[in-house]
Amino acid sequence: MNFDFTQNHFTLFNLPAQFALDQRTLDGNYRALLAQYHPDRFASESDAVRRMSLQIATQVNEAYQTLKSPIARGRYLLKLAGVDTQEESNTAMPIDFLMNQMEWREAISEAKSTQNIDRLESIGRELALETSALEQHLASLLDETHDLSAATVAVRKLRFMEKLEQEIGDAIETLLF
């Protein structure tokens, strides 16, 4: 069984190393790789071959999850360029973004306290639009202008947005059940 564990995720899926990608191609190449290396195909092989197929399938799954997610894909591209997004240690953000964060958090808190699911869903839709615009901006920063510093900030912003969206989802789930 021949597999290069050192190849990057884009090479694994035969895709250009860029933020914008064709989801259908990613999905199709993922299914083809799983079909080729799935451990069930090697059930009657030696322990070594079964372990190898499991390691390959694991790497294929991890790579797919990374490329499928815009924030993880952006983070990964920055990592390939030698840039650490420092999401856990560097929370410095532009003041306008922080102000928006505060407004969203207040709106979420108010909607939770009044048990207003419609308002939570409305805020979720607003955040989804903002997130989509930010992902498009990140694509431009990574694929066109190659502004890695601004792309790092964009990834950190997306992480904030992801946390807000999770908070909304959790709040709605709590109110429904």
XYZ file of N, CA, C and O in Angstrom:
708
model
N 0.854 -1.167 0.000
C 0.000 0.000 0.000
C 0.903 1.233 0.000
O 1.714 1.416 0.896
N 0.730 2.059 -1.010
C 1.600 3.217 -1.187
C 0.829 4.498 -0.870
O -0.203 4.766 -1.499
N 1.330 5.286 0.094
C 0.669 6.532 0.470
C 1.715 7.481 1.041
O 2.537 7.080 1.852
N 1.647 8.740 0.616
C 2.592 9.747 1.096
C 1.951 10.532 2.244
O 1.109 11.405 2.011
N 2.369 10.236 3.462
C 1.803 10.902 4.634
C 2.303 12.334 4.784
O 1.790 13.077 5.609
N 3.310 12.716 3.996
C 3.861 14.066 4.126
C 3.181 15.077 3.205
O 3.416 16.277 3.328
N 2.332 14.609 2.314
C 1.685 15.545 1.390
C 0.676 16.427 2.128
O 0.082 16.012 3.114
N 0.516 17.650 1.620
C -0.466 18.521 2.274
C -1.874 18.133 1.834
O -2.059 17.346 0.914
N -2.851 18.685 2.521
C -4.250 18.306 2.280
C -4.700 18.608 0.854
O -5.487 17.854 0.276
N -4.238 19.698 0.316
C -4.648 20.070 -1.042
C -4.095 19.070 -2.056
O -4.804 18.650 -2.970
N -2.838 18.687 -1.877
C -2.226 17.705 -2.768
C -2.957 16.372 -2.652
O -3.228 15.717 -3.668
N -3.294 15.990 -1.427
C -4.011 14.734 -1.193
C -5.293 14.675 -2.020
O -5.614 13.641 -2.607
N -6.005 15.802 -2.087
C -7.281 15.830 -2.811
C -7.145 16.372 -4.232
O -8.142 16.639 -4.889
N -5.907 16.536 -4.668
C -5.642 17.002 -6.030
C -6.328 18.346 -6.312
O -6.995 18.515 -7.330
N -6.150 19.267 -5.369
C -6.742 20.600 -5.474
C -5.648 21.660 -5.388
O -4.624 21.431 -4.734
N -5.867 22.817 -5.993
C -4.888 23.901 -5.831
C -4.895 24.395 -4.382
O -5.949 24.419 -3.733
N -3.741 24.776 -3.879
C -3.624 25.254 -2.498
C -4.102 26.699 -2.429
O -3.316 27.649 -2.470
N -5.414 26.846 -2.348
C -6.025 28.169 -2.267
C -7.304 28.072 -1.451
O -7.838 26.992 -1.252
N -7.783 29.233 -0.987
C -8.975 29.248 -0.147
C -10.215 28.837 -0.936
O -10.993 28.006 -0.495
N -10.392 29.444 -2.097
C -11.550 29.107 -2.931
C -11.349 27.698 -3.478
O -10.312 27.401 -4.067
N -12.327 26.857 -3.250
C -12.219 25.507 -3.801
C -13.578 25.024 -4.273
O -14.616 25.530 -3.866
N -13.533 24.052 -5.126
C -14.752 23.456 -5.660
C -15.187 22.343 -4.705
O -14.535 21.297 -4.612
N -16.280 22.600 -3.986
C -16.758 21.651 -2.981
C -17.102 20.305 -3.596
O -16.849 19.261 -3.000
N -17.654 20.309 -4.799
C -17.995 19.034 -5.458
C -16.760 18.193 -5.727
O -16.769 16.983 -5.540
N -15.698 18.855 -6.193
C -14.452 18.136 -6.459
C -13.881 17.590 -5.164
O -13.452 16.433 -5.104
N -13.883 18.423 -4.112
C -13.405 17.960 -2.805
C -14.201 16.735 -2.357
O -13.620 15.719 -1.971
N -15.530 16.827 -2.412
C -16.381 15.721 -1.982
C -16.130 14.462 -2.811
O -16.025 13.355 -2.268
N -16.042 14.624 -4.116
C -15.821 13.477 -4.995
C -14.473 12.820 -4.755
O -14.380 11.580 -4.696
N -13.430 13.642 -4.602
C -12.102 13.085 -4.347
C -12.034 12.426 -2.976
O -11.349 11.419 -2.792
N -12.758 12.982 -2.028
C -12.834 12.387 -0.688
C -13.465 10.987 -0.774
O -12.930 10.015 -0.239
N -14.585 10.893 -1.451
C -15.256 9.587 -1.584
C -14.354 8.576 -2.303
O -14.296 7.403 -1.922
N -13.644 9.044 -3.327
C -12.756 8.137 -4.067
C -11.613 7.640 -3.183
O -11.274 6.449 -3.211
N -11.036 8.540 -2.380
C -9.952 8.127 -1.485
C -10.458 7.165 -0.414
O -9.785 6.181 -0.089
N -11.632 7.451 0.124
C -12.184 6.542 1.130
C -12.472 5.172 0.522
O -12.228 4.139 1.159
N -12.994 5.169 -0.683
C -13.275 3.892 -1.346
C -11.979 3.103 -1.546
O -11.961 1.873 -1.427
N -10.905 3.816 -1.828
C -9.618 3.157 -2.081
C -8.958 2.649 -0.796
O -8.348 1.574 -0.794
N -9.076 3.425 0.282
C -8.307 3.101 1.490
C -9.149 2.703 2.703
O -8.611 2.514 3.790
N -10.449 2.580 2.549
C -11.288 2.274 3.709
C -10.845 0.959 4.355
O -10.616 -0.036 3.668
N -10.733 0.944 5.680
C -10.268 -0.267 6.383
C -11.089 -1.521 6.081
O -10.543 -2.625 6.109
N -12.372 -1.376 5.789
C -13.193 -2.554 5.478
C -12.676 -3.301 4.252
O -12.863 -4.518 4.147
N -12.050 -2.590 3.330
C -11.514 -3.237 2.124
C -10.343 -4.157 2.457
O -9.958 -4.999 1.650
N -9.749 -3.949 3.637
C -8.533 -4.687 3.997
C -8.750 -5.602 5.203
O -7.808 -6.001 5.875
N -10.000 -5.944 5.459
C -10.346 -6.750 6.636
C -9.637 -8.098 6.655
O -9.303 -8.613 7.723
N -9.382 -8.666 5.495
C -8.748 -9.987 5.456
C -7.229 -9.908 5.273
O -6.570 -10.938 5.148
N -6.684 -8.698 5.290
C -5.237 -8.521 5.123
C -4.523 -8.655 6.465
O -5.150 -8.817 7.515
N -3.217 -8.524 6.444
C -2.405 -8.627 7.664
C -2.692 -7.444 8.597
O -3.249 -6.424 8.189
N -2.294 -7.592 9.849
C -2.468 -6.507 10.823
C -1.803 -5.227 10.337
O -2.361 -4.141 10.480
N -0.627 -5.355 9.787
C 0.124 -4.175 9.327
C -0.639 -3.443 8.222
O -0.736 -2.208 8.233
N -1.187 -4.186 7.291
C -1.945 -3.569 6.193
C -3.225 -2.924 6.734
O -3.592 -1.812 6.342
N -3.894 -3.602 7.651
C -5.120 -3.027 8.238
C -4.812 -1.744 9.003
O -5.551 -0.773 8.904
N -3.716 -1.761 9.775
C -3.318 -0.549 10.504
C -2.985 0.588 9.542
O -3.362 1.737 9.767
N -2.276 0.239 8.472
C -1.909 1.254 7.479
C -3.158 1.853 6.838
O -3.265 3.068 6.688
N -4.129 1.031 6.490
C -5.358 1.552 5.877
C -6.116 2.439 6.862
O -6.685 3.464 6.469
N -6.092 2.075 8.127
C -6.752 2.897 9.146
C -6.052 4.249 9.290
O -6.710 5.289 9.382
N -4.722 4.253 9.278
C -3.972 5.512 9.358
C -4.255 6.392 8.146
O -4.435 7.606 8.282
N -4.311 5.783 6.991
C -4.590 6.548 5.771
C -6.007 7.105 5.818
O -6.219 8.293 5.548
N -6.975 6.275 6.170
C -8.365 6.740 6.251
C -8.502 7.870 7.263
O -9.235 8.841 7.033
N -7.789 7.761 8.368
C -7.815 8.817 9.386
C -7.263 10.117 8.816
O -7.850 11.189 8.999
N -6.141 10.032 8.111
C -5.556 11.238 7.520
C -6.492 11.830 6.464
O -6.667 13.048 6.389
N -7.106 10.997 5.659
C -8.049 11.464 4.636
C -9.226 12.178 5.303
O -9.630 13.266 4.876
N -9.763 11.589 6.362
C -10.885 12.215 7.070
C -10.493 13.544 7.692
O -11.237 14.523 7.595
N -9.338 13.600 8.342
C -8.881 14.851 8.964
C -8.655 15.926 7.907
O -9.033 17.088 8.097
N -8.048 15.548 6.803
C -7.791 16.510 5.725
C -9.105 17.026 5.147
O -9.255 18.223 4.885
N -10.055 16.135 4.963
C -11.357 16.525 4.427
C -12.064 17.505 5.362
O -12.593 18.524 4.929
N -12.070 17.189 6.656
C -12.718 18.081 7.627
C -12.060 19.453 7.627
O -12.745 20.477 7.735
N -10.757 19.494 7.482
C -10.032 20.767 7.448
C -10.407 21.567 6.212
O -10.707 22.769 6.307
N -10.392 20.949 5.058
C -10.667 21.686 3.815
C -12.140 22.026 3.659
O -12.483 23.023 3.023
N -13.008 21.232 4.249
C -14.447 21.465 4.136
C -14.866 22.727 4.897
O -15.775 23.441 4.474
N -14.211 23.016 5.993
C -14.558 24.156 6.844
C -13.789 25.401 6.423
O -12.550 25.390 6.415
N -14.479 26.486 6.087
C -13.762 27.697 5.666
C -12.755 28.203 6.702
O -11.625 28.555 6.340
N -13.126 28.221 7.957
C -12.201 28.731 8.972
C -10.991 27.806 9.121
O -9.849 28.264 9.188
N -11.220 26.504 9.130
C -10.115 25.550 9.242
C -9.238 25.600 7.988
O -8.008 25.497 8.084
N -9.856 25.770 6.818
C -9.101 25.870 5.570
C -8.221 27.122 5.576
O -7.054 27.074 5.207
N -8.780 28.252 6.026
C -7.994 29.479 6.110
C -6.829 29.327 7.071
O -5.698 29.710 6.779
N -7.111 28.750 8.231
C -6.075 28.505 9.243
C -4.986 27.602 8.661
O -3.794 27.834 8.862
N -5.410 26.563 7.933
C -4.456 25.613 7.354
C -3.582 26.276 6.288
O -2.367 26.061 6.255
N -4.178 27.100 5.437
C -3.390 27.801 4.422
C -2.364 28.726 5.079
O -1.223 28.820 4.617
N -2.760 29.395 6.136
C -1.814 30.252 6.853
C -0.700 29.412 7.475
O 0.479 29.783 7.427
N -1.057 28.258 8.024
C -0.056 27.360 8.600
C 0.941 26.916 7.526
O 2.147 26.885 7.772
N 0.425 26.577 6.334
C 1.310 26.177 5.241
C 2.270 27.297 4.864
O 3.392 27.043 4.426
N 1.818 28.552 5.066
C 2.662 29.716 4.761
C 3.550 30.092 5.947
O 4.252 31.107 5.901
N 3.499 29.286 7.009
C 4.347 29.539 8.163
C 3.785 30.552 9.144
O 4.508 31.101 9.960
N 2.472 30.805 9.069
C 1.846 31.810 9.924
C 0.977 31.114 10.981
O 0.130 30.295 10.647
N 1.189 31.486 12.235
C 0.376 30.999 13.337
C -0.710 32.037 13.601
O -0.407 33.209 13.833
N -1.970 31.629 13.570
C -3.068 32.589 13.754
C -3.188 33.064 15.203
O -3.864 34.057 15.453
N -2.567 32.380 16.134
C -2.546 32.775 17.544
C -3.950 33.061 18.077
O -4.156 33.996 18.844
N -4.903 32.240 17.696
C -6.291 32.475 18.087
C -6.501 32.430 19.593
O -7.351 33.130 20.125
N -5.730 31.619 20.275
C -5.910 31.485 21.723
C -5.189 32.590 22.491
O -5.650 33.010 23.543
N -4.069 33.069 21.953
C -3.259 34.023 22.715
C -3.419 35.470 22.263
O -3.195 36.394 23.037
N -3.804 35.699 21.022
C -3.911 37.060 20.500
C -5.376 37.372 20.204
O -5.917 36.953 19.196
N -5.992 38.128 21.095
C -7.399 38.478 20.909
C -7.572 39.929 20.477
O -8.673 40.459 20.503
N -6.485 40.570 20.073
C -6.568 41.946 19.602
C -7.395 41.991 18.321
O -7.169 41.216 17.396
N -8.378 42.875 18.313
C -9.276 43.009 17.169
C -9.518 44.489 16.903
O -9.423 45.304 17.812
N -9.895 44.810 15.674
C -10.274 46.200 15.375
C -11.464 46.619 16.249
O -12.353 45.819 16.527
N -11.468 47.873 16.656
C -12.480 48.367 17.598
C -13.898 48.219 17.052
O -14.806 47.860 17.794
N -14.099 48.445 15.748
C -15.451 48.317 15.189
C -15.947 46.877 15.275
O -17.122 46.619 15.551
N -15.055 45.930 15.086
C -15.433 44.524 15.201
C -15.801 44.192 16.650
O -16.798 43.511 16.907
N -15.005 44.697 17.587
C -15.301 44.453 19.003
C -16.627 45.081 19.406
O -17.382 44.489 20.190
N -16.926 46.245 18.881
C -18.205 46.887 19.180
C -19.362 46.043 18.654
O -20.370 45.861 19.342
N -19.218 45.536 17.435
C -20.250 44.648 16.877
C -20.413 43.395 17.737
O -21.535 42.946 17.988
N -19.296 42.850 18.203
C -19.344 41.668 19.062
C -20.158 41.961 20.325
O -21.001 41.158 20.722
N -19.883 43.104 20.926
C -20.606 43.479 22.146
C -22.103 43.625 21.871
O -22.933 43.154 22.648
N -22.441 44.257 20.753
C -23.852 44.435 20.400
C -24.531 43.089 20.175
O -25.661 42.866 20.630
N -23.861 42.189 19.465
C -24.433 40.865 19.223
C -24.603 40.099 20.535
O -25.627 39.462 20.755
N -23.594 40.152 21.381
C -23.677 39.440 22.662
C -24.826 39.981 23.511
O -25.542 39.205 24.149
N -24.992 41.304 23.525
C -26.104 41.900 24.267
C -27.442 41.450 23.685
O -28.372 41.110 24.428
N -27.539 41.447 22.360
C -28.787 41.031 21.710
C -29.078 39.559 22.001
O -30.225 39.187 22.261
N -28.046 38.731 21.972
C -28.215 37.307 22.274
C -28.664 37.137 23.721
O -29.612 36.394 24.013
N -28.019 37.845 24.622
C -28.357 37.758 26.040
C -29.802 38.188 26.288
O -30.545 37.521 27.024
N -30.197 39.279 25.654
C -31.571 39.765 25.809
C -32.579 38.756 25.258
O -33.595 38.462 25.891
N -32.276 38.211 24.079
C -33.186 37.227 23.473
C -33.279 35.968 24.328
O -34.353 35.379 24.462
N -32.153 35.562 24.908
C -32.175 34.389 25.794
C -33.020 34.664 27.029
O -33.834 33.827 27.420
N -32.833 35.833 27.632
C -33.543 36.124 28.882
C -35.051 36.276 28.665
O -35.838 35.981 29.559
N -35.436 36.716 27.463
C -36.869 36.843 27.162
C -37.395 35.604 26.443
O -38.549 35.578 26.019
N -36.529 34.603 26.282
C -36.868 33.346 25.606
C -37.455 33.586 24.214
O -38.408 32.929 23.802
N -36.838 34.511 23.480
C -37.306 34.910 22.162
C -36.523 34.147 21.083
O -35.490 34.612 20.594
N -37.041 32.981 20.735
C -36.374 32.135 19.737
C -36.332 32.829 18.375
O -35.327 32.748 17.659
N -37.409 33.529 18.014
C -37.422 34.237 16.722
C -36.278 35.245 16.640
O -35.627 35.370 15.605
N -36.041 35.953 17.730
C -34.954 36.950 17.748
C -33.604 36.252 17.663
O -32.716 36.709 16.950
N -33.447 35.148 18.364
C -32.193 34.392 18.278
C -31.940 33.923 16.843
O -30.822 34.018 16.336
N -32.995 33.426 16.201
C -32.850 32.974 14.819
C -32.521 34.137 13.896
O -31.722 34.002 12.961
N -33.100 35.298 14.154
C -32.820 36.493 13.367
C -31.352 36.913 13.523
O -30.678 37.237 12.540
N -30.875 36.901 14.749
C -29.466 37.230 14.991
C -28.576 36.202 14.293
O -27.557 36.557 13.701
N -28.975 34.943 14.347
C -28.220 33.886 13.660
C -28.127 34.136 12.167
O -27.068 33.937 11.561
N -29.217 34.593 11.566
C -29.195 34.902 10.128
C -28.268 36.086 9.844
O -27.520 36.078 8.866
N -28.314 37.113 10.698
C -27.410 38.262 10.549
C -25.951 37.808 10.613
O -25.127 38.216 9.793
N -25.654 36.978 11.602
C -24.285 36.478 11.756
C -23.861 35.638 10.552
O -22.713 35.710 10.122
N -24.781 34.845 10.026
C -24.459 34.019 8.856
C -24.088 34.900 7.665
O -23.142 34.586 6.927
N -24.806 35.993 7.478
C -24.470 36.925 6.392
C -23.110 37.572 6.615
O -22.298 37.682 5.693
N -22.862 38.006 7.842
C -21.565 38.607 8.180
C -20.433 37.592 7.993
O -19.371 37.928 7.481
N -20.681 36.361 8.412
C -19.679 35.311 8.282
C -19.376 35.040 6.811
O -18.212 34.910 6.420
N -20.405 34.973 5.999
C -20.222 34.744 4.566
C -19.392 35.864 3.930
O -18.473 35.598 3.143
N -19.699 37.097 4.287
C -18.932 38.237 3.751
C -17.480 38.158 4.212
O -16.553 38.422 3.430
N -17.272 37.779 5.458
C -15.915 37.667 5.986
C -15.154 36.525 5.309
O -13.958 36.649 5.027
N -15.834 35.430 5.020
C -15.193 34.321 4.299
C -14.787 34.749 2.891
O -13.711 34.380 2.409
N -15.629 35.538 2.223
C -15.287 36.054 0.890
C -14.078 36.979 0.975
O -13.194 36.944 0.108
N -14.046 37.798 2.022
C -12.902 38.692 2.224
C -11.633 37.873 2.468
O -10.570 38.187 1.918
N -11.744 36.826 3.277
C -10.597 35.959 3.541
C -10.103 35.314 2.249
O -8.895 35.228 2.020
N -11.016 34.881 1.411
C -10.632 34.298 0.118
C -9.817 35.296 -0.685
O -8.785 34.950 -1.270
N -10.266 36.531 -0.718
C -9.544 37.572 -1.450
C -8.152 37.806 -0.849
O -7.159 37.934 -1.568
N -8.085 37.860 0.474
C -6.805 38.094 1.147
C -5.809 36.971 0.880
O -4.620 37.221 0.681
N -6.290 35.735 0.884
C -5.394 34.594 0.695
C -5.086 34.319 -0.772
O -3.942 34.026 -1.120
N -6.099 34.405 -1.624
C -5.928 33.978 -3.015
C -5.507 35.102 -3.965
O -4.899 34.835 -4.995
N -5.848 36.337 -3.638
C -5.575 37.437 -4.565
C -4.470 38.358 -4.074
O -3.469 38.541 -4.761
N -4.650 38.958 -2.896
C -3.671 39.948 -2.422
C -2.546 39.323 -1.617
O -1.516 39.957 -1.408
N -2.742 38.090 -1.152
C -1.739 37.371 -0.353
C -1.316 38.181 0.876
O -0.147 38.180 1.260
N -2.284 38.844 1.479
C -2.053 39.634 2.682
C -2.244 38.715 3.892
O -3.335 38.607 4.444
N -1.169 38.060 4.281
C -1.246 37.048 5.325
C -1.562 37.655 6.691
O -2.257 37.038 7.496
N -1.091 38.855 6.937
C -1.369 39.519 8.208
C -2.865 39.805 8.346
O -3.478 39.490 9.372
N -3.463 40.378 7.312
C -4.904 40.658 7.338
C -5.701 39.356 7.336
O -6.756 39.260 7.974
N -5.201 38.335 6.650
C -5.886 37.033 6.631
C -5.890 36.413 8.026
O -6.876 35.796 8.433
N -4.813 36.611 8.768
C -4.748 36.101 10.145
C -5.825 36.748 11.002
O -6.519 36.073 11.773
N -5.999 38.060 10.856
C -7.040 38.767 11.600
C -8.411 38.250 11.174
O -9.292 38.032 12.014
N -8.596 38.026 9.882
C -9.883 37.527 9.380
C -10.199 36.148 9.958
O -11.347 35.874 10.331
N -9.212 35.279 10.059
C -9.437 33.953 10.644
C -9.831 34.099 12.109
O -10.752 33.423 12.588
N -9.155 34.990 12.826
C -9.511 35.198 14.237
C -10.924 35.762 14.357
O -11.684 35.376 15.253
N -11.297 36.657 13.448
C -12.670 37.184 13.452
C -13.670 36.058 13.207
O -14.701 35.981 13.876
N -13.362 35.203 12.245
C -14.251 34.074 11.958
C -14.398 33.167 13.174
O -15.474 32.623 13.419
N -13.340 33.016 13.930
C -13.404 32.196 15.143
C -14.383 32.826 16.138
O -15.184 32.127 16.754
N -14.326 34.155 16.293
C -15.277 34.856 17.149
C -16.706 34.616 16.664
O -17.605 34.348 17.460
N -16.907 34.751 15.360
C -18.235 34.570 14.773
C -18.735 33.147 15.015
O -19.904 32.933 15.335
N -17.848 32.188 14.861
C -18.193 30.782 15.086
C -18.674 30.579 16.521
O -19.653 29.869 16.769
N -17.992 31.211 17.470
C -18.387 31.098 18.877
C -19.764 31.715 19.106
O -20.588 31.171 19.848
N -20.021 32.854 18.473
C -21.340 33.485 18.609
C -22.435 32.603 18.023
O -23.508 32.460 18.618
N -22.171 32.044 16.853
C -23.155 31.166 16.219
C -23.428 29.940 17.091
O -24.571 29.499 17.214
N -22.386 29.413 17.722
C -22.550 28.275 18.632
C -23.390 28.683 19.837
O -24.268 27.934 20.276
N -23.127 29.878 20.356
C -23.890 30.369 21.500
C -25.373 30.497 21.161
O -26.237 30.118 21.957
N -25.661 30.980 19.970
C -27.060 31.102 19.524
C -27.688 29.714 19.401
O -28.803 29.481 19.872
N -26.982 28.798 18.768
C -27.485 27.434 18.623
C -27.767 26.771 19.959
O -28.806 26.141 20.154
N -26.832 26.957 20.895
C -27.031 26.399 22.234
C -28.239 27.007 22.926
O -29.005 26.309 23.585
N -28.396 28.320 22.777
C -29.518 29.008 23.415
C -30.852 28.526 22.849
O -31.805 28.266 23.603
N -30.913 28.397 21.545
C -32.149 27.917 20.910
C -32.465 26.496 21.366
O -33.588 26.171 21.711
N -31.434 25.651 21.386
C -31.635 24.266 21.804
C -32.138 24.207 23.248
O -33.048 23.439 23.568
N -31.570 25.036 24.109
C -31.989 25.077 25.513
C -33.454 25.507 25.632
O -34.211 24.936 26.409
N -33.840 26.500 24.828
C -35.205 26.985 24.893
C -36.215 26.004 24.310
O -37.362 25.951 24.746
N -35.790 25.227 23.336
C -36.694 24.258 22.703
C -36.889 23.003 23.548
O -37.934 22.362 23.465
N -35.876 22.646 24.306
C -35.956 21.374 25.039
C -35.930 21.648 26.478
O -35.748 21.650 27.399
